[in-house]
Backbone as CSV, one residue per row, in Angstrom:
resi,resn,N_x,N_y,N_z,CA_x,CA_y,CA_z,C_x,C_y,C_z
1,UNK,-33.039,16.638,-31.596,-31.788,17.348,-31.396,-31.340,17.266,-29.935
2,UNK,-32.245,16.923,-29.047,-31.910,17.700,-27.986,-31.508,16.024,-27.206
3,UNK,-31.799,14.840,-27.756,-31.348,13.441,-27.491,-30.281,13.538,-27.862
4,UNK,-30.298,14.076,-29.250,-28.408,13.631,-29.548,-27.254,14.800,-28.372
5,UNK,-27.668,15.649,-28.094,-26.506,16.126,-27.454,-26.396,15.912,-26.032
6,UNK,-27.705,14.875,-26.001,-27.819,13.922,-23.893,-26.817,12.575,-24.614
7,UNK,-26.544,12.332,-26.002,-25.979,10.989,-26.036,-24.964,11.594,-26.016
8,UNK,-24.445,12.527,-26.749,-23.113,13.019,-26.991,-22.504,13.570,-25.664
9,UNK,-23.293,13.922,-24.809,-22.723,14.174,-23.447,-22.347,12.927,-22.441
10,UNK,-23.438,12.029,-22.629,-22.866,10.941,-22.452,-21.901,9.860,-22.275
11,UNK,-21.609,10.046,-23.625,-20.203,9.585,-24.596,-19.011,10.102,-23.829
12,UNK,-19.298,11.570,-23.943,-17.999,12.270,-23.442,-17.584,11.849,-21.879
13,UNK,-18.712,11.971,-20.897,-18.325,12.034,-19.636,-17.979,10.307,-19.358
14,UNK,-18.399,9.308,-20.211,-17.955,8.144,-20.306,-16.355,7.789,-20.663
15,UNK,-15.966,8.477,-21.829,-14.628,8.628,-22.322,-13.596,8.819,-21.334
16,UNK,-14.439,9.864,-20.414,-13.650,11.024,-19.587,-13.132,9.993,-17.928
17,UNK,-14.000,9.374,-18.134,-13.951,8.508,-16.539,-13.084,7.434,-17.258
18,UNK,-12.936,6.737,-18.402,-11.546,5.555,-18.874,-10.662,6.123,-18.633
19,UNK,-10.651,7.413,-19.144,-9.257,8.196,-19.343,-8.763,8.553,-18.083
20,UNK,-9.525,8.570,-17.062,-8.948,8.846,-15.468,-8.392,7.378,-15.049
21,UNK,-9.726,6.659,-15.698,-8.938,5.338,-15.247,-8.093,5.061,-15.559
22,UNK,-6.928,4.955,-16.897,-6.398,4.534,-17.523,-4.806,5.590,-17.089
23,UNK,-5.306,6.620,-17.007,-3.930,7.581,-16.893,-3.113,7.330,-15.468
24,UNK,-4.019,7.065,-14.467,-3.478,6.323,-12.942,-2.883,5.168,-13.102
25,UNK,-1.253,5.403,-13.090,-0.685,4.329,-12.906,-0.867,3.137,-11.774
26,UNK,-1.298,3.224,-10.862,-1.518,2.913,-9.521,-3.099,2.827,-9.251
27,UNK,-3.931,1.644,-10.076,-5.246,1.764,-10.178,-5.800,1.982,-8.874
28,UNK,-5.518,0.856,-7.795,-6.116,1.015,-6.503,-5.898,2.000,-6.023
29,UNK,-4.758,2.083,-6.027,-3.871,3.369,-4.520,-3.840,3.268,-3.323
30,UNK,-3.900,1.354,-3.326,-3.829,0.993,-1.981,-2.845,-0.472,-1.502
31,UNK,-1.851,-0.105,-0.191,-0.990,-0.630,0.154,-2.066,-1.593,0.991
32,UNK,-1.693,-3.474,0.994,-2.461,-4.547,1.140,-1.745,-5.007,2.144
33,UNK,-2.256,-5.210,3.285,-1.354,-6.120,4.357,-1.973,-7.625,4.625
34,UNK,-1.043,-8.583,4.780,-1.441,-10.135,5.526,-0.168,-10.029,7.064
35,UNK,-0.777,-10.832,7.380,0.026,-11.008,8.714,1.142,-12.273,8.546
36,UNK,1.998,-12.827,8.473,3.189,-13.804,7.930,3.796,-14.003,8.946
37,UNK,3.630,-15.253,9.809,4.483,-15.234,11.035,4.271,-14.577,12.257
38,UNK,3.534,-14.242,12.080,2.299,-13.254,13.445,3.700,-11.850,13.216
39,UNK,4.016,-11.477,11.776,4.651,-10.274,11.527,3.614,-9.394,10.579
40,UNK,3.908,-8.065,10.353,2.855,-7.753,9.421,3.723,-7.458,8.186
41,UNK,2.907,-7.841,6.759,3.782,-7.999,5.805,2.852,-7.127,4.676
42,UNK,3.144,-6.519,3.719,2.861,-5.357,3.022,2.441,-6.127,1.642
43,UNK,2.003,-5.694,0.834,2.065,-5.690,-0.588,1.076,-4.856,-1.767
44,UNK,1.545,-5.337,-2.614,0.523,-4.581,-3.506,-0.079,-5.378,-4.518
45,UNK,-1.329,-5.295,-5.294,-1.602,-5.914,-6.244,-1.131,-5.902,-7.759
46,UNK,-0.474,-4.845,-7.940,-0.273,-4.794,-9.726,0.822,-5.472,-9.667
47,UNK,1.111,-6.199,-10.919,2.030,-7.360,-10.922,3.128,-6.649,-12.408
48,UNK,2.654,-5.564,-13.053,3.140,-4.866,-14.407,4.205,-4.338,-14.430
49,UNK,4.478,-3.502,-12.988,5.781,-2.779,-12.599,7.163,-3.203,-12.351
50,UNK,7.843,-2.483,-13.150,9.672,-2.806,-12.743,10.160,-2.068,-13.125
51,UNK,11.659,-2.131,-12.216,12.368,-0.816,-11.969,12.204,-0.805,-10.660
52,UNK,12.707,0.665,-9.868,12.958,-0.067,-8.429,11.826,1.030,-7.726
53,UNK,11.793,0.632,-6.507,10.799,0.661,-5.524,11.071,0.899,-4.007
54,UNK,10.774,1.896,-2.977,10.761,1.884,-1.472,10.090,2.336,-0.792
55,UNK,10.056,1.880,0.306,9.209,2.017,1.156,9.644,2.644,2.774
56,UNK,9.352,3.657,3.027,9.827,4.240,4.137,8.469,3.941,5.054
57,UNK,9.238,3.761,6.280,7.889,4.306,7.684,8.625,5.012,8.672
58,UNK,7.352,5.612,9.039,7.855,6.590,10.266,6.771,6.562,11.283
59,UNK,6.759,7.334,12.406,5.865,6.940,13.567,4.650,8.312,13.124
60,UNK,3.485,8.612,13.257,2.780,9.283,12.228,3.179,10.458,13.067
61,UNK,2.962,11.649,12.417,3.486,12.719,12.095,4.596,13.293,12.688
62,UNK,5.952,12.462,12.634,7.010,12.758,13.107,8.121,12.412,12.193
63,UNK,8.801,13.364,11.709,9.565,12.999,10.735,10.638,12.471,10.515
64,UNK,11.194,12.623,11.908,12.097,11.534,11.951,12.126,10.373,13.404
65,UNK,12.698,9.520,13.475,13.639,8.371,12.361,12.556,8.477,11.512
66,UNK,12.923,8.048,9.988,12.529,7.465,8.615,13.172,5.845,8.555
67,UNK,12.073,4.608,8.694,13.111,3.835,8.221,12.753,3.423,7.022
68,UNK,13.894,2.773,5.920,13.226,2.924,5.011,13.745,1.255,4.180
69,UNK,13.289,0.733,3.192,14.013,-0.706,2.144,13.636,-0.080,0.805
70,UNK,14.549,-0.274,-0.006,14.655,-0.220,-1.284,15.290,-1.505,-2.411
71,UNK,14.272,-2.017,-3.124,14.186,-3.043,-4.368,14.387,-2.805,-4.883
72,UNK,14.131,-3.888,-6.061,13.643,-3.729,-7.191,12.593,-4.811,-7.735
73,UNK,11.631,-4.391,-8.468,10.865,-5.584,-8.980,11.303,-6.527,-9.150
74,UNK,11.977,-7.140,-10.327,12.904,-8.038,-10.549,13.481,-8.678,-9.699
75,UNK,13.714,-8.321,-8.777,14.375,-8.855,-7.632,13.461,-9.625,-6.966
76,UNK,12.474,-8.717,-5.913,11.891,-8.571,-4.869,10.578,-8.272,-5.177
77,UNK,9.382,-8.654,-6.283,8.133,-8.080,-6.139,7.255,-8.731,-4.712
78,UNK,6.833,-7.172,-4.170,5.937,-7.268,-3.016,4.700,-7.760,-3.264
79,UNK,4.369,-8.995,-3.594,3.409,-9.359,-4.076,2.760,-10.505,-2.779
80,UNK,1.444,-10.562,-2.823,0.657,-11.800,-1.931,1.822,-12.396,-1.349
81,UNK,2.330,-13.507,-2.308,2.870,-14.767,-1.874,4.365,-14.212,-1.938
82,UNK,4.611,-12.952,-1.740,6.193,-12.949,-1.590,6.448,-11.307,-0.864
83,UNK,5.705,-11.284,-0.066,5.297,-9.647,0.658,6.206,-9.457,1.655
84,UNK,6.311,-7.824,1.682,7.769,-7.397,2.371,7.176,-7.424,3.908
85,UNK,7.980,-8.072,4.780,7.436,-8.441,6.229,8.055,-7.021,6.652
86,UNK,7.392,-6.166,7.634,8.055,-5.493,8.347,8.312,-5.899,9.644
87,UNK,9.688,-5.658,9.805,10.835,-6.030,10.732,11.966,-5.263,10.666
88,UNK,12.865,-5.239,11.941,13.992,-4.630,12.219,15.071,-4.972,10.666
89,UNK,15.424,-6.445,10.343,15.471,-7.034,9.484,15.805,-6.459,7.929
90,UNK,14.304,-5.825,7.267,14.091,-4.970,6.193,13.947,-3.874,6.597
91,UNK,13.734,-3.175,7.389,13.961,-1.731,8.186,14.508,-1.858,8.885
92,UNK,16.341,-1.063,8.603,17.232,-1.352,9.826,16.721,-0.473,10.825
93,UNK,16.886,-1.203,12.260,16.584,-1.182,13.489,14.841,-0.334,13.789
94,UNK,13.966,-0.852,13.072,12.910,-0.177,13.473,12.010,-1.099,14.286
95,UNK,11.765,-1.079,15.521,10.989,-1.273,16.622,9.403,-0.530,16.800
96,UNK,8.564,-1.367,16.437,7.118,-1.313,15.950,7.173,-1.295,17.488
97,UNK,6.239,-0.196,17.684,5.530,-0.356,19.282,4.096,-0.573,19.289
98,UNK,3.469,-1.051,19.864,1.764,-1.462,19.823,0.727,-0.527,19.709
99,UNK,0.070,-0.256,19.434,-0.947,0.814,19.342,-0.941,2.012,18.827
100,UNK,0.653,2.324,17.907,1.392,3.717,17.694,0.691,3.641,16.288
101,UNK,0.362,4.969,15.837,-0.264,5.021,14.465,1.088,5.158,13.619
102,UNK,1.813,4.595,12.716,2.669,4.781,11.629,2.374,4.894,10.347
103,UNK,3.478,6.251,9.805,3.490,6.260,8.278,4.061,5.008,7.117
104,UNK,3.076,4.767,6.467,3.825,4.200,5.309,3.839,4.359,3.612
105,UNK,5.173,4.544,3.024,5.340,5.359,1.801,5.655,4.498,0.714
106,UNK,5.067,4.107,-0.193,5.321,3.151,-1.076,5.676,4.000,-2.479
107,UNK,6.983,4.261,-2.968,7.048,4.750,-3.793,7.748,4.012,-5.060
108,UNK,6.845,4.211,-5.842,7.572,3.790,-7.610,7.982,4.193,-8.390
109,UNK,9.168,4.177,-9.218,9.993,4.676,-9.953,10.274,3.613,-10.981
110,UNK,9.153,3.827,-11.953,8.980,2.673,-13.504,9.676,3.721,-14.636
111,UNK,10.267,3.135,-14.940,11.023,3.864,-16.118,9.889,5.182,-17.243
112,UNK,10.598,5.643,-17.531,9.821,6.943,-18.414,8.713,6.858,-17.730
113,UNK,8.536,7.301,-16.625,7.404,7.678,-16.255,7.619,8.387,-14.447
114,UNK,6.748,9.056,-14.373,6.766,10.079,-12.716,6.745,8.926,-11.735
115,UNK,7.463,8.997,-10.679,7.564,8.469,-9.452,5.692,8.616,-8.872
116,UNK,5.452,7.080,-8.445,3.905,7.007,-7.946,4.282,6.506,-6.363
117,UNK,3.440,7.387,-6.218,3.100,7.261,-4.407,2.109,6.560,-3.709
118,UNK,2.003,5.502,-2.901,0.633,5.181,-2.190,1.233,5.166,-0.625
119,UNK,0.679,5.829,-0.166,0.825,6.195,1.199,-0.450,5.007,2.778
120,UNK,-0.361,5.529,3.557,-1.340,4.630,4.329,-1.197,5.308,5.555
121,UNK,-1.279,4.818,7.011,-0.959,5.116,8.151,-1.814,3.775,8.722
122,UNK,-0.845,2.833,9.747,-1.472,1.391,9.760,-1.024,1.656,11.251
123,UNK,-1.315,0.590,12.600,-0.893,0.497,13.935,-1.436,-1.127,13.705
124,UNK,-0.793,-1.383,14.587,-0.176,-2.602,15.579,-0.919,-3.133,16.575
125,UNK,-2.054,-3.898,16.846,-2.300,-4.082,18.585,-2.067,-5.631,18.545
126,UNK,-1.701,-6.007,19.940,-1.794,-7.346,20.206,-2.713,-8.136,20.803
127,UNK,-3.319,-9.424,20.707,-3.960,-9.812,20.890,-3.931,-11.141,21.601
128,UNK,-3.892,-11.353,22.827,-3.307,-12.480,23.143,-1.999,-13.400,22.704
129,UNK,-0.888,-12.005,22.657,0.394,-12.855,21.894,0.175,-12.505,20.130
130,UNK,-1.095,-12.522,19.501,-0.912,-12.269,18.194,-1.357,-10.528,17.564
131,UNK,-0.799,-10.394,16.407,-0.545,-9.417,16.158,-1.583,-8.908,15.193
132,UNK,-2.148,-7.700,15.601,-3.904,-7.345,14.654,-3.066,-6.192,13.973
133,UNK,-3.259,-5.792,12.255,-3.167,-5.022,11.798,-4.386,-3.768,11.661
134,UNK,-3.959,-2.696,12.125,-5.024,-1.708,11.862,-5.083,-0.759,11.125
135,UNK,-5.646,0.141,10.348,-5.636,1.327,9.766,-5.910,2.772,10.863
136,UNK,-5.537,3.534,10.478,-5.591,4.824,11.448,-6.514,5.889,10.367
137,UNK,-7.207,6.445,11.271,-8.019,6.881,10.420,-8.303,8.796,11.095
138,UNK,-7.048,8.703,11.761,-6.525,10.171,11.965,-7.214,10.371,13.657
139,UNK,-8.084,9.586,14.104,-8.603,9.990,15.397,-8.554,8.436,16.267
140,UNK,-8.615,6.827,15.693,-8.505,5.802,16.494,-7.980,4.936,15.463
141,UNK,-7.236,3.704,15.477,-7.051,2.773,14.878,-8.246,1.452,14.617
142,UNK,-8.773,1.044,13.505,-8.850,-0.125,13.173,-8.872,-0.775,13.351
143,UNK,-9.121,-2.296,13.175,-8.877,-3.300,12.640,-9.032,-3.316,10.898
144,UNK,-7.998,-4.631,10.392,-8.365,-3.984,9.216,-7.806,-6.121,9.197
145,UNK,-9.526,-6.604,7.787,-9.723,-8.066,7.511,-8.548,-8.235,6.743
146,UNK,-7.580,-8.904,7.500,-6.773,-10.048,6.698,-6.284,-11.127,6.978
147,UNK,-5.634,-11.807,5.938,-5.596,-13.181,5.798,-4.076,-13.090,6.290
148,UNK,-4.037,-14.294,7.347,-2.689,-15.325,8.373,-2.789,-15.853,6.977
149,UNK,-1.050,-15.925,7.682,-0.062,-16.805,6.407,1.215,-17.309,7.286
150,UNK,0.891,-18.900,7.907,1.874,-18.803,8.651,2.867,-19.838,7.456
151,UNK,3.981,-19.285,7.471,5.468,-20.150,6.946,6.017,-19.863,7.411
Protein backbone atom coordinates (compact mmCIF):
# COMPACT_ATOMS: atom_id res chain seq x y z
CA UNK A 1 0.00 0.00 0.00
CA UNK A 2 2.35 2.27 1.05
CA UNK A 3 4.46 1.87 -2.70
CA UNK A 4 1.41 2.61 -4.45
CA UNK A 5 0.77 5.99 -2.91
CA UNK A 6 5.05 6.85 -3.36
CA UNK A 7 3.99 5.94 -7.19
CA UNK A 8 0.89 7.85 -7.14
CA UNK A 9 2.70 10.78 -5.65
CA UNK A 10 5.03 10.49 -8.08
CA UNK A 11 2.80 10.57 -11.00
CA UNK A 12 1.24 13.59 -9.64
CA UNK A 13 4.26 15.82 -8.90
CA UNK A 14 5.45 14.61 -12.48
CA UNK A 15 2.10 15.73 -14.17
CA UNK A 16 2.43 18.86 -12.11
CA UNK A 17 5.98 20.01 -13.45
CA UNK A 18 4.50 19.37 -17.61
CA UNK A 19 1.75 21.35 -16.66
CA UNK A 20 4.08 24.31 -15.49
CA UNK A 21 5.91 23.54 -18.39
CA UNK A 22 3.38 23.60 -20.81
CA UNK A 23 1.14 26.55 -19.38
CA UNK A 24 4.36 29.15 -19.86
CA UNK A 25 3.94 30.61 -22.95
CA UNK A 26 7.48 31.89 -23.02
CA UNK A 27 9.42 28.54 -22.23
CA UNK A 28 12.87 30.17 -21.67
CA UNK A 29 12.04 33.68 -20.43
CA UNK A 30 14.99 34.77 -21.93
CA UNK A 31 15.88 37.74 -24.30
CA UNK A 32 19.20 36.33 -26.63
CA UNK A 33 21.71 38.83 -27.86
CA UNK A 34 24.52 38.48 -30.94
CA UNK A 35 26.50 41.39 -31.77
CA UNK A 36 25.68 42.35 -35.88
CA UNK A 37 27.96 44.93 -37.11
CA UNK A 38 29.84 45.53 -33.85
CA UNK A 39 25.85 46.69 -32.94
CA UNK A 40 24.03 44.70 -30.34
CA UNK A 41 21.08 42.89 -31.75
CA UNK A 42 18.27 41.09 -29.63
CA UNK A 43 16.23 38.05 -30.24
CA UNK A 44 14.37 35.33 -29.12
CA UNK A 45 14.10 31.68 -29.71
CA UNK A 46 10.39 30.59 -30.15
CA UNK A 47 9.60 30.74 -33.71
CA UNK A 48 5.34 29.86 -32.89
CA UNK A 49 4.32 33.46 -32.12
CA UNK A 50 2.27 36.08 -34.14
CA UNK A 51 0.53 39.01 -33.69
CA UNK A 52 2.42 41.97 -32.64
CA UNK A 53 5.25 42.58 -30.35
CA UNK A 54 7.60 45.56 -28.49
CA UNK A 55 10.21 46.25 -27.06
CA UNK A 56 10.99 49.25 -24.90
CA UNK A 57 14.49 50.26 -23.15
CA UNK A 58 15.27 52.55 -20.69
CA UNK A 59 18.48 53.44 -18.72
CA UNK A 60 17.94 51.01 -15.47
CA UNK A 61 15.85 52.32 -12.97
CA UNK A 62 14.79 55.47 -14.52
CA UNK A 63 11.69 55.75 -16.10
CA UNK A 64 11.99 57.94 -18.36
CA UNK A 65 13.03 58.46 -21.71
CA UNK A 66 11.32 54.96 -22.67
CA UNK A 67 12.48 54.15 -26.08
CA UNK A 68 10.54 51.86 -27.55
CA UNK A 69 9.82 49.55 -31.57
CA UNK A 70 6.79 47.86 -32.19
CA UNK A 71 6.16 44.74 -34.94
CA UNK A 72 4.72 42.30 -35.81
CA UNK A 73 5.71 38.68 -36.31
CA UNK A 74 4.73 38.42 -39.72
CA UNK A 75 6.49 41.17 -40.56
CA UNK A 76 9.59 41.34 -38.50
CA UNK A 77 10.33 37.99 -36.44
CA UNK A 78 13.29 38.74 -34.02
CA UNK A 79 14.80 35.71 -34.70
CA UNK A 80 18.89 34.56 -34.91
CA UNK A 81 19.24 35.37 -38.51
CA UNK A 82 16.91 38.36 -38.62
CA UNK A 83 17.40 40.10 -34.94
CA UNK A 84 16.31 43.56 -33.96
CA UNK A 85 19.76 45.61 -33.89
CA UNK A 86 19.57 48.23 -31.30
CA UNK A 87 20.15 51.61 -32.68
CA UNK A 88 18.96 55.18 -32.81
CA UNK A 89 17.40 53.77 -36.13
CA UNK A 90 14.74 51.16 -34.36
CA UNK A 91 14.69 53.25 -31.18
CA UNK A 92 14.05 56.73 -32.19
CA UNK A 93 16.93 58.75 -30.98
CA UNK A 94 18.28 56.43 -28.28
CA UNK A 95 22.04 56.88 -27.58
CA UNK A 96 23.52 53.72 -25.79
CA UNK A 97 26.26 55.07 -23.51
CA UNK A 98 29.07 52.49 -22.41
CA UNK A 99 28.99 50.88 -19.23
CA UNK A 100 25.24 52.19 -18.32
CA UNK A 101 23.12 49.23 -17.04
CA UNK A 102 19.72 49.34 -19.30
CA UNK A 103 16.19 48.09 -19.16
CA UNK A 104 14.86 45.81 -21.65
CA UNK A 105 11.02 44.85 -22.16
CA UNK A 106 10.02 42.35 -24.58
CA UNK A 107 6.42 42.18 -24.67
CA UNK A 108 3.87 39.76 -26.51
CA UNK A 109 0.54 40.14 -27.48
CA UNK A 110 -0.55 36.54 -29.36
CA UNK A 111 -4.03 36.55 -29.93
CA UNK A 112 -6.55 35.00 -27.20
CA UNK A 113 -4.13 34.94 -24.92
CA UNK A 114 -2.41 37.47 -21.87
CA UNK A 115 0.31 39.77 -22.96
CA UNK A 116 3.93 37.82 -22.03
CA UNK A 117 6.76 39.67 -20.69
CA UNK A 118 10.59 38.86 -20.73
CA UNK A 119 12.46 41.51 -19.29
CA UNK A 120 16.55 41.66 -18.87
CA UNK A 121 18.88 44.58 -17.88
CA UNK A 122 22.07 44.31 -20.42
CA UNK A 123 25.22 47.25 -20.61
CA UNK A 124 27.53 48.02 -23.24
CA UNK A 125 31.47 48.14 -22.80
CA UNK A 126 33.94 48.70 -25.46
CA UNK A 127 36.70 46.99 -26.28
CA UNK A 128 39.27 48.23 -28.39
CA UNK A 129 36.70 49.90 -30.84
CA UNK A 130 34.40 46.69 -30.44
CA UNK A 131 31.39 46.35 -28.64
CA UNK A 132 31.00 43.54 -25.51
CA UNK A 133 27.46 42.78 -24.52
CA UNK A 134 26.85 42.40 -20.79
CA UNK A 135 24.20 41.38 -18.36
CA UNK A 136 23.72 43.45 -15.11
CA UNK A 137 23.21 41.61 -12.36
CA UNK A 138 22.00 44.55 -10.05
CA UNK A 139 25.60 45.32 -8.46
CA UNK A 140 28.35 45.01 -11.79
CA UNK A 141 27.90 44.16 -15.39
CA UNK A 142 28.96 41.00 -17.25
CA UNK A 143 30.11 39.79 -20.01
CA UNK A 144 27.71 37.70 -21.53
CA UNK A 145 29.12 34.54 -24.61
CA UNK A 146 28.00 35.54 -27.93
CA UNK A 147 28.26 34.94 -31.33
CA UNK A 148 29.68 38.12 -34.08
CA UNK A 149 27.65 38.27 -37.05
CA UNK A 150 29.25 40.58 -39.25
CA UNK A 151 26.87 41.61 -42.55
Amino acid sequence: MRLNKFKYLIILISLGLIACKYSNPYHSGEIKFITKNNMPCLYIDEYNFIGDYTVSISQYQMPEPIFGYASQFRKNYPKKDNCLIINNKNFNNLNLKMNTPYDIQFEIAPPDKDSVFRTTIFCIRSDRGRRIMQRFDGVKCSDIQIELVDR
